[in-house]
């Protein structure tokens, strides 16, 4: 019986050709065919490293029939290298469908690890890397987008999003509305000449991009909910009168007790006065 082939998931640079690994080159030179999300990007790598292999496209719009074709090649013993337009295949691209198809058909799948924009953005962000959640691209559909953000509102993990530059200002505004102000990192053009990590807050970034045009590719890293939540207020649930009387019974004048209670609760003095004196 013929030996089944194999699918290699090959990570490609996210901007710097120097990030191509020795194993990547070995695999690219040995496989029977290379399947690429964007053949124009992949040709650049092949030309640079003088690699001559059959190249075919595999993308969102042909993934079903091309996936079947690639699987038939692998079932007949051929080996296939899959690459996305940049970074790790199967992350925010149709590679995950081909992986599933191979698993269903009993075809071996292995990976040649390398760059992934989300991991580089996370480790450069300065935010917690202990627990994080990759959220990919937000939907362009307003309702789905709002639902997605609302689901994440109290998530304590560091949140990572991909975004296209022209949508960045709207996304920052939407995030600010739902999450409130939080620390964020905007990682731009990673591994490229103009690499930049802006460590700022959602409010500041939303303001900045009202006038500044975003340029290049961005990853948005947002601080999780717990890290920026307000410390618990020990006076929560205590009536205003009881609150003021606690200070009065401790020896304070009523005037000073009202002033202190107002400060504790972050309320104007006159409001505390009005409640205390029933006016
Ligand atoms: N599979 C890829 C990966 O592993 O990162 C991601 C593909 S996704 C279609 C493309 C998105 O990744 C971009 O819109 C941007 O958010 C992010 N991205 C890719 N390269 C980047 C870079 N050099 N700097 C910042 N973000 C990048």
PDB file of C-alpha atoms and ligand atoms in Angstrom:
ATOM      1  CA  UNK A   1       0.000   0.000   0.000  1.00  0.00           C
ATOM      2  CA  UNK A   2       1.195   3.524  -0.843  1.00  0.00           C
ATOM      3  CA  UNK A   3       2.514   5.547   2.095  1.00  0.00           C
ATOM      4  CA  UNK A   4       0.343   8.583   2.922  1.00  0.00           C
ATOM      5  CA  UNK A   5       1.995  11.993   2.589  1.00  0.00           C
ATOM      6  CA  UNK A   6       2.155  14.735   5.174  1.00  0.00           C
ATOM      7  CA  UNK A   7       1.036  18.331   5.726  1.00  0.00           C
ATOM      8  CA  UNK A   8       3.678  20.748   7.055  1.00  0.00           C
ATOM      9  CA  UNK A   9       2.275  23.928   8.638  1.00  0.00           C
ATOM     10  CA  UNK A  10       5.120  26.348   7.971  1.00  0.00           C
ATOM     11  CA  UNK A  11       5.323  29.676   9.777  1.00  0.00           C
ATOM     12  CA  UNK A  12       6.715  32.493   7.611  1.00  0.00           C
ATOM     13  CA  UNK A  13       8.206  35.860   8.627  1.00  0.00           C
ATOM     14  CA  UNK A  14       5.804  38.665   9.614  1.00  0.00           C
ATOM     15  CA  UNK A  15       8.087  41.225   7.986  1.00  0.00           C
ATOM     16  CA  UNK A  16      11.723  40.214   8.284  1.00  0.00           C
ATOM     17  CA  UNK A  17      13.074  37.491   5.986  1.00  0.00           C
ATOM     18  CA  UNK A  18      15.845  36.839   8.512  1.00  0.00           C
ATOM     19  CA  UNK A  19      13.249  35.045  10.648  1.00  0.00           C
ATOM     20  CA  UNK A  20      13.058  32.098   8.239  1.00  0.00           C
ATOM     21  CA  UNK A  21      14.352  29.043  10.093  1.00  0.00           C
ATOM     22  CA  UNK A  22      16.755  26.355   8.877  1.00  0.00           C
ATOM     23  CA  UNK A  23      13.999  23.744   9.244  1.00  0.00           C
ATOM     24  CA  UNK A  24      11.626  25.887   7.191  1.00  0.00           C
ATOM     25  CA  UNK A  25      14.112  25.968   4.300  1.00  0.00           C
ATOM     26  CA  UNK A  26      14.737  22.234   4.589  1.00  0.00           C
ATOM     27  CA  UNK A  27      11.004  21.519   4.357  1.00  0.00           C
ATOM     28  CA  UNK A  28      10.368  24.043   1.545  1.00  0.00           C
ATOM     29  CA  UNK A  29      13.155  22.396  -0.475  1.00  0.00           C
ATOM     30  CA  UNK A  30      11.884  18.865   0.157  1.00  0.00           C
ATOM     31  CA  UNK A  31       8.077  19.028  -0.249  1.00  0.00           C
ATOM     32  CA  UNK A  32       6.245  18.183  -3.464  1.00  0.00           C
ATOM     33  CA  UNK A  33       4.048  21.293  -3.474  1.00  0.00           C
ATOM     34  CA  UNK A  34       3.617  24.536  -1.555  1.00  0.00           C
ATOM     35  CA  UNK A  35       0.099  25.814  -0.830  1.00  0.00           C
ATOM     36  CA  UNK A  36      -0.002  29.547  -0.073  1.00  0.00           C
ATOM     37  CA  UNK A  37      -2.711  31.947   1.092  1.00  0.00           C
ATOM     38  CA  UNK A  38      -1.109  34.710  -0.980  1.00  0.00           C
ATOM     39  CA  UNK A  39       1.190  33.319  -3.685  1.00  0.00           C
ATOM     40  CA  UNK A  40       2.693  36.795  -4.341  1.00  0.00           C
ATOM     41  CA  UNK A  41       4.087  36.889  -0.779  1.00  0.00           C
ATOM     42  CA  UNK A  42       5.340  33.323  -0.926  1.00  0.00           C
ATOM     43  CA  UNK A  43       7.091  33.822  -4.271  1.00  0.00           C
ATOM     44  CA  UNK A  44       9.170  36.568  -2.617  1.00  0.00           C
ATOM     45  CA  UNK A  45      10.446  34.055  -0.046  1.00  0.00           C
ATOM     46  CA  UNK A  46      11.034  31.387  -2.699  1.00  0.00           C
ATOM     47  CA  UNK A  47      12.969  33.796  -4.931  1.00  0.00           C
ATOM     48  CA  UNK A  48      15.020  35.104  -2.027  1.00  0.00           C
ATOM     49  CA  UNK A  49      16.110  31.587  -1.045  1.00  0.00           C
ATOM     50  CA  UNK A  50      16.276  30.259  -4.617  1.00  0.00           C
ATOM     51  CA  UNK A  51      13.609  27.627  -4.062  1.00  0.00           C
ATOM     52  CA  UNK A  52      11.858  26.160  -7.106  1.00  0.00           C
ATOM     53  CA  UNK A  53       8.785  24.102  -6.289  1.00  0.00           C
ATOM     54  CA  UNK A  54       5.227  23.915  -7.597  1.00  0.00           C
ATOM     55  CA  UNK A  55       3.145  26.630  -5.911  1.00  0.00           C
ATOM     56  CA  UNK A  56      -0.638  26.711  -5.610  1.00  0.00           C
ATOM     57  CA  UNK A  57      -3.117  29.007  -3.881  1.00  0.00           C
ATOM     58  CA  UNK A  58      -5.175  27.970  -0.855  1.00  0.00           C
ATOM     59  CA  UNK A  59      -7.367  30.740   0.537  1.00  0.00           C
ATOM     60  CA  UNK A  60     -10.778  31.581   1.993  1.00  0.00           C
ATOM     61  CA  UNK A  61     -12.526  31.472  -1.401  1.00  0.00           C
ATOM     62  CA  UNK A  62     -11.175  28.138  -2.717  1.00  0.00           C
ATOM     63  CA  UNK A  63     -10.493  26.296   0.543  1.00  0.00           C
ATOM     64  CA  UNK A  64     -13.127  23.585   0.053  1.00  0.00           C
ATOM     65  CA  UNK A  65     -12.199  22.277  -3.399  1.00  0.00           C
ATOM     66  CA  UNK A  66      -8.494  23.104  -3.055  1.00  0.00           C
ATOM     67  CA  UNK A  67      -8.471  21.396   0.341  1.00  0.00           C
ATOM     68  CA  UNK A  68      -9.924  18.228  -1.249  1.00  0.00           C
ATOM     69  CA  UNK A  69      -7.313  18.416  -4.013  1.00  0.00           C
ATOM     70  CA  UNK A  70      -4.405  18.838  -1.572  1.00  0.00           C
ATOM     71  CA  UNK A  71      -5.717  15.959   0.561  1.00  0.00           C
ATOM     72  CA  UNK A  72      -5.924  13.723  -2.516  1.00  0.00           C
ATOM     73  CA  UNK A  73      -2.263  14.524  -3.235  1.00  0.00           C
ATOM     74  CA  UNK A  74      -1.281  13.670   0.344  1.00  0.00           C
ATOM     75  CA  UNK A  75      -3.324  10.462   0.293  1.00  0.00           C
ATOM     76  CA  UNK A  76      -1.308   9.457  -2.771  1.00  0.00           C
ATOM     77  CA  UNK A  77       1.950   9.976  -0.862  1.00  0.00           C
ATOM     78  CA  UNK A  78       2.827  13.606  -1.684  1.00  0.00           C
ATOM     79  CA  UNK A  79       3.962  16.117   0.925  1.00  0.00           C
ATOM     80  CA  UNK A  80       2.483  19.628   1.147  1.00  0.00           C
ATOM     81  CA  UNK A  81       3.783  22.779   2.864  1.00  0.00           C
ATOM     82  CA  UNK A  82       1.044  25.218   3.885  1.00  0.00           C
ATOM     83  CA  UNK A  83       1.845  28.896   4.450  1.00  0.00           C
ATOM     84  CA  UNK A  84      -0.350  31.900   5.259  1.00  0.00           C
ATOM     85  CA  UNK A  85       0.340  35.374   3.873  1.00  0.00           C
ATOM     86  CA  UNK A  86       2.519  35.986   6.950  1.00  0.00           C
ATOM     87  CA  UNK A  87       3.081  34.354  10.325  1.00  0.00           C
ATOM     88  CA  UNK A  88       1.723  31.063  11.590  1.00  0.00           C
ATOM     89  CA  UNK A  89      -0.777  29.267   9.354  1.00  0.00           C
ATOM     90  CA  UNK A  90      -4.170  28.339  10.855  1.00  0.00           C
ATOM     91  CA  UNK A  91      -4.220  31.489  13.035  1.00  0.00           C
ATOM     92  CA  UNK A  92      -6.882  33.877  11.671  1.00  0.00           C
ATOM     93  CA  UNK A  93      -6.629  32.266   8.223  1.00  0.00           C
ATOM     94  CA  UNK A  94      -8.249  29.254   6.465  1.00  0.00           C
ATOM     95  CA  UNK A  95      -5.385  26.902   7.408  1.00  0.00           C
ATOM     96  CA  UNK A  96      -7.451  25.554  10.302  1.00  0.00           C
ATOM     97  CA  UNK A  97      -9.930  24.037   7.815  1.00  0.00           C
ATOM     98  CA  UNK A  98      -7.186  22.149   5.987  1.00  0.00           C
ATOM     99  CA  UNK A  99      -5.823  20.854   9.299  1.00  0.00           C
ATOM    100  CA  UNK A 100      -9.282  19.527  10.213  1.00  0.00           C
ATOM    101  CA  UNK A 101      -9.751  17.968   6.779  1.00  0.00           C
ATOM    102  CA  UNK A 102      -6.386  16.162   7.068  1.00  0.00           C
ATOM    103  CA  UNK A 103      -7.172  14.881  10.567  1.00  0.00           C
ATOM    104  CA  UNK A 104     -10.541  13.545   9.345  1.00  0.00           C
ATOM    105  CA  UNK A 105      -8.839  11.713   6.466  1.00  0.00           C
ATOM    106  CA  UNK A 106      -6.057  10.279   8.639  1.00  0.00           C
ATOM    107  CA  UNK A 107      -3.308  12.418   7.061  1.00  0.00           C
ATOM    108  CA  UNK A 108      -0.351  13.292   9.298  1.00  0.00           C
ATOM    109  CA  UNK A 109       0.029  16.985  10.170  1.00  0.00           C
ATOM    110  CA  UNK A 110       3.143  18.555  11.656  1.00  0.00           C
ATOM    111  CA  UNK A 111       4.326  22.122  12.246  1.00  0.00           C
ATOM    112  CA  UNK A 112       7.463  24.114  11.526  1.00  0.00           C
ATOM    113  CA  UNK A 113       7.128  26.824  14.181  1.00  0.00           C
ATOM    114  CA  UNK A 114       8.050  30.452  13.708  1.00  0.00           C
ATOM    115  CA  UNK A 115       6.674  33.991  14.010  1.00  0.00           C
ATOM    116  CA  UNK A 116       3.114  34.784  15.071  1.00  0.00           C
ATOM    117  CA  UNK A 117       2.157  38.457  15.376  1.00  0.00           C
ATOM    118  CA  UNK A 118      -0.026  37.876  18.429  1.00  0.00           C
ATOM    119  CA  UNK A 119       2.752  36.323  20.543  1.00  0.00           C
ATOM    120  CA  UNK A 120       5.287  39.007  19.631  1.00  0.00           C
ATOM    121  CA  UNK A 121       2.791  41.757  20.433  1.00  0.00           C
ATOM    122  CA  UNK A 122       1.924  40.130  23.774  1.00  0.00           C
ATOM    123  CA  UNK A 123       5.506  39.706  24.972  1.00  0.00           C
ATOM    124  CA  UNK A 124       6.368  43.298  23.998  1.00  0.00           C
ATOM    125  CA  UNK A 125       3.219  44.787  25.550  1.00  0.00           C
ATOM    126  CA  UNK A 126       4.427  44.924  29.160  1.00  0.00           C
ATOM    127  CA  UNK A 127       0.971  43.615  30.171  1.00  0.00           C
ATOM    128  CA  UNK A 128       0.432  40.332  31.987  1.00  0.00           C
ATOM    129  CA  UNK A 129       1.440  37.305  29.906  1.00  0.00           C
ATOM    130  CA  UNK A 130       0.345  34.783  32.557  1.00  0.00           C
ATOM    131  CA  UNK A 131      -3.108  34.273  31.104  1.00  0.00           C
ATOM    132  CA  UNK A 132      -4.194  35.700  27.773  1.00  0.00           C
ATOM    133  CA  UNK A 133      -6.958  35.331  25.255  1.00  0.00           C
ATOM    134  CA  UNK A 134      -6.516  35.713  21.499  1.00  0.00           C
ATOM    135  CA  UNK A 135      -9.679  37.241  20.011  1.00  0.00           C
ATOM    136  CA  UNK A 136      -8.604  37.590  16.361  1.00  0.00           C
ATOM    137  CA  UNK A 137     -10.464  40.183  14.254  1.00  0.00           C
ATOM    138  CA  UNK A 138     -13.687  41.747  15.533  1.00  0.00           C
ATOM    139  CA  UNK A 139     -16.647  41.291  13.219  1.00  0.00           C
ATOM    140  CA  UNK A 140     -17.581  44.149  10.878  1.00  0.00           C
ATOM    141  CA  UNK A 141     -21.216  43.465  11.787  1.00  0.00           C
ATOM    142  CA  UNK A 142     -22.129  46.042  14.472  1.00  0.00           C
ATOM    143  CA  UNK A 143     -24.260  43.699  16.575  1.00  0.00           C
ATOM    144  CA  UNK A 144     -21.751  40.801  16.544  1.00  0.00           C
ATOM    145  CA  UNK A 145     -18.974  43.228  17.352  1.00  0.00           C
ATOM    146  CA  UNK A 146     -20.850  44.680  20.335  1.00  0.00           C
ATOM    147  CA  UNK A 147     -21.745  41.182  21.583  1.00  0.00           C
ATOM    148  CA  UNK A 148     -18.124  40.057  21.309  1.00  0.00           C
ATOM    149  CA  UNK A 149     -16.801  43.081  23.236  1.00  0.00           C
ATOM    150  CA  UNK A 150     -19.521  42.811  25.899  1.00  0.00           C
ATOM    151  CA  UNK A 151     -18.678  39.138  26.456  1.00  0.00           C
ATOM    152  CA  UNK A 152     -15.093  40.186  27.191  1.00  0.00           C
ATOM    153  CA  UNK A 153     -15.920  43.102  29.483  1.00  0.00           C
ATOM    154  CA  UNK A 154     -15.184  41.264  32.725  1.00  0.00           C
ATOM    155  CA  UNK A 155     -12.603  38.845  31.302  1.00  0.00           C
ATOM    156  CA  UNK A 156      -9.499  39.020  33.476  1.00  0.00           C
ATOM    157  CA  UNK A 157      -7.149  37.682  30.776  1.00  0.00           C
ATOM    158  CA  UNK A 158      -4.981  40.003  28.712  1.00  0.00           C
ATOM    159  CA  UNK A 159      -6.900  40.354  25.420  1.00  0.00           C
ATOM    160  CA  UNK A 160      -5.239  40.291  21.994  1.00  0.00           C
ATOM    161  CA  UNK A 161      -6.895  41.510  18.781  1.00  0.00           C
ATOM    162  CA  UNK A 162      -5.836  41.792  15.148  1.00  0.00           C
ATOM    163  CA  UNK A 163      -7.005  44.867  13.267  1.00  0.00           C
ATOM    164  CA  UNK A 164      -6.674  46.445   9.832  1.00  0.00           C
ATOM    165  CA  UNK A 165      -5.237  49.988   9.980  1.00  0.00           C
ATOM    166  CA  UNK A 166      -8.276  51.749   8.468  1.00  0.00           C
ATOM    167  CA  UNK A 167     -10.567  50.223  11.122  1.00  0.00           C
ATOM    168  CA  UNK A 168      -8.277  50.890  14.098  1.00  0.00           C
ATOM    169  CA  UNK A 169      -9.815  54.255  15.193  1.00  0.00           C
ATOM    170  CA  UNK A 170     -13.378  52.802  15.242  1.00  0.00           C
ATOM    171  CA  UNK A 171     -12.224  49.730  17.113  1.00  0.00           C
ATOM    172  CA  UNK A 172     -10.452  51.801  19.775  1.00  0.00           C
ATOM    173  CA  UNK A 173     -13.621  53.898  20.221  1.00  0.00           C
ATOM    174  CA  UNK A 174     -15.808  50.802  20.535  1.00  0.00           C
ATOM    175  CA  UNK A 175     -13.417  49.223  23.034  1.00  0.00           C
ATOM    176  CA  UNK A 176     -13.306  52.399  25.131  1.00  0.00           C
ATOM    177  CA  UNK A 177     -17.116  52.527  25.245  1.00  0.00           C
ATOM    178  CA  UNK A 178     -17.410  48.924  26.450  1.00  0.00           C
ATOM    179  CA  UNK A 179     -14.231  48.344  28.521  1.00  0.00           C
ATOM    180  CA  UNK A 180     -13.758  51.871  29.908  1.00  0.00           C
ATOM    181  CA  UNK A 181     -10.243  53.249  30.069  1.00  0.00           C
ATOM    182  CA  UNK A 182      -7.549  50.561  30.404  1.00  0.00           C
ATOM    183  CA  UNK A 183      -3.895  50.127  29.641  1.00  0.00           C
ATOM    184  CA  UNK A 184      -3.207  48.902  26.113  1.00  0.00           C
ATOM    185  CA  UNK A 185      -0.270  48.283  23.799  1.00  0.00           C
ATOM    186  CA  UNK A 186      -0.503  48.934  20.064  1.00  0.00           C
ATOM    187  CA  UNK A 187       2.153  46.822  18.355  1.00  0.00           C
ATOM    188  CA  UNK A 188       2.760  48.047  14.820  1.00  0.00           C
ATOM    189  CA  UNK A 189       4.916  46.753  11.949  1.00  0.00           C
ATOM    190  CA  UNK A 190       6.550  44.091  14.139  1.00  0.00           C
ATOM    191  CA  UNK A 191       9.981  42.885  12.952  1.00  0.00           C
ATOM    192  CA  UNK A 192       9.927  45.555  10.200  1.00  0.00           C
ATOM    193  CA  UNK A 193      11.905  48.769   9.797  1.00  0.00           C
ATOM    194  CA  UNK A 194       9.214  50.903  11.444  1.00  0.00           C
ATOM    195  CA  UNK A 195       8.407  48.531  14.317  1.00  0.00           C
ATOM    196  CA  UNK A 196       6.763  50.447  17.162  1.00  0.00           C
ATOM    197  CA  UNK A 197       5.006  49.487  20.385  1.00  0.00           C
ATOM    198  CA  UNK A 198       2.857  52.289  21.790  1.00  0.00           C
ATOM    199  CA  UNK A 199       2.137  51.560  25.467  1.00  0.00           C
ATOM    200  CA  UNK A 200      -0.742  53.833  26.372  1.00  0.00           C
ATOM    201  CA  UNK A 201      -4.395  53.749  27.450  1.00  0.00           C
ATOM    202  CA  UNK A 202      -7.553  53.181  25.422  1.00  0.00           C
ATOM    203  CA  UNK A 203      -8.707  56.794  25.955  1.00  0.00           C
ATOM    204  CA  UNK A 204      -5.357  58.254  24.911  1.00  0.00           C
ATOM    205  CA  UNK A 205      -5.057  55.995  21.866  1.00  0.00           C
ATOM    206  CA  UNK A 206      -8.638  56.735  20.739  1.00  0.00           C
ATOM    207  CA  UNK A 207      -7.872  60.464  21.025  1.00  0.00           C
ATOM    208  CA  UNK A 208      -4.523  60.114  19.217  1.00  0.00           C
ATOM    209  CA  UNK A 209      -6.003  58.317  16.201  1.00  0.00           C
ATOM    210  CA  UNK A 210      -8.753  60.935  15.799  1.00  0.00           C
ATOM    211  CA  UNK A 211      -6.143  63.040  14.019  1.00  0.00           C
ATOM    212  CA  UNK A 212      -3.322  60.582  13.223  1.00  0.00           C
ATOM    213  CA  UNK A 213      -3.730  58.134  10.328  1.00  0.00           C
ATOM    214  CA  UNK A 214      -2.821  54.559  11.367  1.00  0.00           C
ATOM    215  CA  UNK A 215      -0.117  53.098   9.130  1.00  0.00           C
ATOM    216  CA  UNK A 216       0.952  49.480   8.758  1.00  0.00           C
ATOM    217  CA  UNK A 217      -0.219  46.329  10.486  1.00  0.00           C
ATOM    218  CA  UNK A 218      -1.425  46.445  14.085  1.00  0.00           C
ATOM    219  CA  UNK A 219      -2.024  44.121  16.999  1.00  0.00           C
ATOM    220  CA  UNK A 220      -4.032  45.568  19.909  1.00  0.00           C
ATOM    221  CA  UNK A 221      -3.217  44.165  23.363  1.00  0.00           C
ATOM    222  CA  UNK A 222      -5.676  45.172  26.115  1.00  0.00           C
ATOM    223  CA  UNK A 223      -5.240  44.802  29.873  1.00  0.00           C
ATOM    224  CA  UNK A 224      -7.643  42.297  31.440  1.00  0.00           C
ATOM    225  CA  UNK A 225     -10.550  43.440  33.621  1.00  0.00           C
ATOM    226  CA  UNK A 226      -9.290  42.506  37.083  1.00  0.00           C
ATOM    227  CA  UNK A 227      -5.959  44.277  36.810  1.00  0.00           C
ATOM    228  CA  UNK A 228      -7.606  47.641  36.345  1.00  0.00           C
ATOM    229  CA  UNK A 229     -10.765  47.190  38.415  1.00  0.00           C
ATOM    230  CA  UNK A 230     -11.347  49.657  41.266  1.00  0.00           C
ATOM    231  CA  UNK A 231     -10.371  48.457  44.742  1.00  0.00           C
ATOM    232  CA  UNK A 232     -13.457  47.478  46.741  1.00  0.00           C
ATOM    233  CA  UNK A 233     -15.073  50.353  48.603  1.00  0.00           C
ATOM    234  CA  UNK A 234     -15.369  49.319  52.301  1.00  0.00           C
ATOM    235  CA  UNK A 235     -18.341  51.718  52.707  1.00  0.00           C
ATOM    236  CA  UNK A 236     -20.397  50.033  49.990  1.00  0.00           C
ATOM    237  CA  UNK A 237     -23.738  48.936  51.464  1.00  0.00           C
ATOM    238  CA  UNK A 238     -23.402  51.278  54.479  1.00  0.00           C
ATOM    239  CA  UNK A 239     -26.155  53.937  54.709  1.00  0.00           C
ATOM    240  CA  UNK A 240     -24.950  57.555  54.513  1.00  0.00           C
ATOM    241  CA  UNK A 241     -26.373  58.399  57.971  1.00  0.00           C
ATOM    242  CA  UNK A 242     -24.692  55.375  59.542  1.00  0.00           C
ATOM    243  CA  UNK A 243     -21.454  56.284  57.766  1.00  0.00           C
ATOM    244  CA  UNK A 244     -21.415  59.860  59.166  1.00  0.00           C
ATOM    245  CA  UNK A 245     -22.494  58.684  62.645  1.00  0.00           C
ATOM    246  CA  UNK A 246     -19.562  56.243  62.785  1.00  0.00           C
ATOM    247  CA  UNK A 247     -17.180  59.205  62.560  1.00  0.00           C
ATOM    248  CA  UNK A 248     -19.264  61.318  64.966  1.00  0.00           C
ATOM    249  CA  UNK A 249     -19.241  58.537  67.574  1.00  0.00           C
ATOM    250  CA  UNK A 250     -15.469  58.412  67.121  1.00  0.00           C
ATOM    251  CA  UNK A 251     -15.263  62.053  68.259  1.00  0.00           C
ATOM    252  CA  UNK A 252     -15.493  64.023  64.988  1.00  0.00           C
ATOM    253  CA  UNK A 253     -17.712  67.082  64.575  1.00  0.00           C
ATOM    254  CA  UNK A 254     -20.735  66.518  62.322  1.00  0.00           C
ATOM    255  CA  UNK A 255     -19.254  68.955  59.790  1.00  0.00           C
ATOM    256  CA  UNK A 256     -15.946  67.055  59.607  1.00  0.00           C
ATOM    257  CA  UNK A 257     -17.721  63.676  59.590  1.00  0.00           C
ATOM    258  CA  UNK A 258     -19.805  64.768  56.566  1.00  0.00           C
ATOM    259  CA  UNK A 259     -16.672  65.982  54.810  1.00  0.00           C
ATOM    260  CA  UNK A 260     -14.869  62.673  55.473  1.00  0.00           C
ATOM    261  CA  UNK A 261     -17.858  60.514  54.447  1.00  0.00           C
ATOM    262  CA  UNK A 262     -18.200  62.483  51.206  1.00  0.00           C
ATOM    263  CA  UNK A 263     -14.501  61.886  50.438  1.00  0.00           C
ATOM    264  CA  UNK A 264     -14.827  58.134  51.237  1.00  0.00           C
ATOM    265  CA  UNK A 265     -17.768  57.772  48.873  1.00  0.00           C
ATOM    266  CA  UNK A 266     -16.486  60.111  46.144  1.00  0.00           C
ATOM    267  CA  UNK A 267     -19.653  62.200  46.562  1.00  0.00           C
ATOM    268  CA  UNK A 268     -20.152  65.983  46.811  1.00  0.00           C
ATOM    269  CA  UNK A 269     -20.334  67.181  50.451  1.00  0.00           C
ATOM    270  CA  UNK A 270     -23.683  68.896  49.910  1.00  0.00           C
ATOM    271  CA  UNK A 271     -25.303  65.596  48.878  1.00  0.00           C
ATOM    272  CA  UNK A 272     -24.079  63.838  52.023  1.00  0.00           C
ATOM    273  CA  UNK A 273     -25.208  66.875  54.070  1.00  0.00           C
ATOM    274  CA  UNK A 274     -28.661  66.757  52.462  1.00  0.00           C
ATOM    275  CA  UNK A 275     -29.162  63.074  53.190  1.00  0.00           C
ATOM    276  CA  UNK A 276     -27.797  63.351  56.742  1.00  0.00           C
ATOM    277  CA  UNK A 277     -29.998  66.319  57.633  1.00  0.00           C
ATOM    278  CA  UNK A 278     -33.015  65.129  55.602  1.00  0.00           C
ATOM    279  CA  UNK A 279     -33.132  68.341  53.575  1.00  0.00           C
TER     280      UNK A 279
HETATM  281  N1  LIG B   1      -1.331  34.083  10.650  1.00  0.00           N
HETATM  282  C1  LIG B   1      -0.829  35.379  11.043  1.00  0.00           C
HETATM  283  C2  LIG B   1      -0.049  35.310  12.353  1.00  0.00           C
HETATM  284  O1  LIG B   1       0.406  34.262  12.738  1.00  0.00           O
HETATM  285  O2  LIG B   1       0.178  36.337  12.981  1.00  0.00           O
HETATM  286  C3  LIG B   1      -1.905  36.406  11.124  1.00  0.00           C
HETATM  287  C4  LIG B   1      -2.656  36.622   9.872  1.00  0.00           C
HETATM  288  S1  LIG B   1      -3.863  37.827  10.017  1.00  0.00           S
HETATM  289  C5  LIG B   1      -4.729  37.541   8.509  1.00  0.00           C
HETATM  290  C6  LIG B   1      -3.073  39.329   9.695  1.00  0.00           C
HETATM  291  C7  LIG B   1      -3.053  40.250  10.907  1.00  0.00           C
HETATM  292  O3  LIG B   1      -1.938  39.916  11.743  1.00  0.00           O
HETATM  293  C8  LIG B   1      -2.852  41.718  10.579  1.00  0.00           C
HETATM  294  O4  LIG B   1      -4.082  42.354  10.260  1.00  0.00           O
HETATM  295  C9  LIG B   1      -2.268  42.281  11.853  1.00  0.00           C
HETATM  296  O5  LIG B   1      -3.279  42.497  12.814  1.00  0.00           O
HETATM  297  C10 LIG B   1      -1.404  41.085  12.307  1.00  0.00           C
HETATM  298  N2  LIG B   1      -0.015  41.225  11.827  1.00  0.00           N
HETATM  299  C11 LIG B   1       0.593  40.502  10.871  1.00  0.00           C
HETATM  300  N3  LIG B   1       1.871  40.908  10.719  1.00  0.00           N
HETATM  301  C12 LIG B   1       2.074  41.916  11.601  1.00  0.00           C
HETATM  302  C13 LIG B   1       3.177  42.747  11.925  1.00  0.00           C
HETATM  303  N4  LIG B   1       4.357  42.621  11.297  1.00  0.00           N
HETATM  304  N5  LIG B   1       3.028  43.671  12.900  1.00  0.00           N
HETATM  305  C14 LIG B   1       1.853  43.809  13.539  1.00  0.00           C
HETATM  306  N6  LIG B   1       0.769  43.051  13.267  1.00  0.00           N
HETATM  307  C15 LIG B   1       0.875  42.119  12.307  1.00  0.00           C
END
